[in-house]
PDB file of C-alpha atoms in Angstrom:
ATOM      1  CA  UNK A   1       0.000   0.000   0.000  1.00 69.00           C
ATOM      2  CA  UNK A   2       2.992   2.301   0.351  1.00 81.00           C
ATOM      3  CA  UNK A   3       3.516   2.397  -3.408  1.00 86.00           C
ATOM      4  CA  UNK A   4      -0.163   3.247  -3.948  1.00 89.00           C
ATOM      5  CA  UNK A   5       0.088   6.071  -1.409  1.00 90.00           C
ATOM      6  CA  UNK A   6       3.149   7.395  -3.228  1.00 89.00           C
ATOM      7  CA  UNK A   7       1.283   7.288  -6.540  1.00 92.00           C
ATOM      8  CA  UNK A   8      -1.751   9.050  -5.057  1.00 94.00           C
ATOM      9  CA  UNK A   9       0.506  11.840  -3.797  1.00 94.00           C
ATOM     10  CA  UNK A  10       1.824  12.421  -7.313  1.00 94.00           C
ATOM     11  CA  UNK A  11      -1.289  12.071  -9.475  1.00 95.00           C
ATOM     12  CA  UNK A  12      -2.652  15.443 -10.641  1.00 96.00           C
ATOM     13  CA  UNK A  13      -6.187  13.970 -10.774  1.00 96.00           C
ATOM     14  CA  UNK A  14      -6.099  13.363  -6.986  1.00 97.00           C
ATOM     15  CA  UNK A  15      -7.051  16.342  -4.813  1.00 97.00           C
ATOM     16  CA  UNK A  16      -6.834  14.502  -1.473  1.00 97.00           C
ATOM     17  CA  UNK A  17      -6.709  11.000  -0.048  1.00 97.00           C
ATOM     18  CA  UNK A  18      -6.707   9.226   3.287  1.00 96.00           C
ATOM     19  CA  UNK A  19      -5.838   5.718   4.418  1.00 95.00           C
ATOM     20  CA  UNK A  20      -8.982   4.125   5.817  1.00 95.00           C
ATOM     21  CA  UNK A  21      -7.344   3.167   9.102  1.00 92.00           C
ATOM     22  CA  UNK A  22      -9.417   3.650  12.261  1.00 92.00           C
ATOM     23  CA  UNK A  23     -11.826   5.948  10.399  1.00 94.00           C
ATOM     24  CA  UNK A  24     -14.788   3.651  10.819  1.00 91.00           C
ATOM     25  CA  UNK A  25     -15.745   3.847   7.126  1.00 95.00           C
ATOM     26  CA  UNK A  26     -17.427   0.597   6.121  1.00 95.00           C
ATOM     27  CA  UNK A  27     -19.715  -0.582   3.374  1.00 94.00           C
ATOM     28  CA  UNK A  28     -22.317  -2.975   4.728  1.00 96.00           C
ATOM     29  CA  UNK A  29     -23.678  -5.598   2.323  1.00 96.00           C
ATOM     30  CA  UNK A  30     -25.460  -8.947   2.366  1.00 97.00           C
ATOM     31  CA  UNK A  31     -23.862 -12.019   0.776  1.00 96.00           C
ATOM     32  CA  UNK A  32     -25.566 -15.421   0.900  1.00 96.00           C
ATOM     33  CA  UNK A  33     -27.944 -14.079   3.524  1.00 97.00           C
ATOM     34  CA  UNK A  34     -25.109 -12.971   5.825  1.00 97.00           C
ATOM     35  CA  UNK A  35     -24.504  -9.300   6.656  1.00 97.00           C
ATOM     36  CA  UNK A  36     -20.868  -8.414   6.052  1.00 96.00           C
ATOM     37  CA  UNK A  37     -18.706  -5.295   6.287  1.00 95.00           C
ATOM     38  CA  UNK A  38     -16.213  -4.166   3.695  1.00 92.00           C
ATOM     39  CA  UNK A  39     -13.423  -1.774   4.708  1.00 94.00           C
ATOM     40  CA  UNK A  40     -11.614  -0.341   1.669  1.00 94.00           C
ATOM     41  CA  UNK A  41      -7.956   0.686   1.914  1.00 94.00           C
ATOM     42  CA  UNK A  42      -8.169   4.283   0.679  1.00 95.00           C
ATOM     43  CA  UNK A  43     -10.741   7.056   0.318  1.00 97.00           C
ATOM     44  CA  UNK A  44      -9.858   9.468  -2.467  1.00 97.00           C
ATOM     45  CA  UNK A  45     -11.257  12.838  -3.554  1.00 97.00           C
ATOM     46  CA  UNK A  46     -10.507  13.519  -7.197  1.00 97.00           C
ATOM     47  CA  UNK A  47      -9.809  16.976  -8.580  1.00 97.00           C
ATOM     48  CA  UNK A  48     -13.187  16.732 -10.338  1.00 97.00           C
ATOM     49  CA  UNK A  49     -14.875  16.533  -6.920  1.00 97.00           C
ATOM     50  CA  UNK A  50     -15.843  12.890  -7.301  1.00 97.00           C
ATOM     51  CA  UNK A  51     -15.064  10.428  -4.530  1.00 96.00           C
ATOM     52  CA  UNK A  52     -13.278   7.141  -5.143  1.00 95.00           C
ATOM     53  CA  UNK A  53     -12.901   4.058  -2.955  1.00 95.00           C
ATOM     54  CA  UNK A  54      -9.697   2.090  -3.570  1.00 93.00           C
ATOM     55  CA  UNK A  55      -8.956  -1.474  -2.493  1.00 90.00           C
ATOM     56  CA  UNK A  56      -5.393  -2.726  -2.887  1.00 87.00           C
ATOM     57  CA  UNK A  57      -4.896  -6.416  -3.495  1.00 77.00           C
ATOM     58  CA  UNK A  58      -1.613  -8.225  -2.966  1.00 65.00           C
ATOM     59  CA  UNK A  59       0.080 -10.037  -5.813  1.00 63.00           C
ATOM     60  CA  UNK A  60      -0.426  -9.722  -9.526  1.00 63.00           C
ATOM     61  CA  UNK A  61      -3.070 -11.204 -11.737  1.00 63.00           C
ATOM     62  CA  UNK A  62      -3.275 -11.727 -15.439  1.00 63.00           C
ATOM     63  CA  UNK A  63      -4.825  -8.713 -17.104  1.00 62.00           C
ATOM     64  CA  UNK A  64      -4.324  -6.458 -14.071  1.00 61.00           C
ATOM     65  CA  UNK A  65      -2.655  -3.091 -14.499  1.00 60.00           C
ATOM     66  CA  UNK A  66      -0.664  -1.136 -11.962  1.00 56.00           C
ATOM     67  CA  UNK A  67      -1.401   2.510 -11.216  1.00 48.00           C
TER      68      UNK A  67
END
């Protein structure tokens, strides 16, 4: 996640970002009848004013692109 944070700091399209650590931001959803909570890694405000939720996965996969 350190490399993603570095990239976010240097992307002109990013106005601000925060690591979602101890912020309490969760997305609640139901899967197979069970209520679950999803905690994304980063919350990002783009220069356009739009908000973006970013989840960082470890490893590489075929067809995946790095930031």
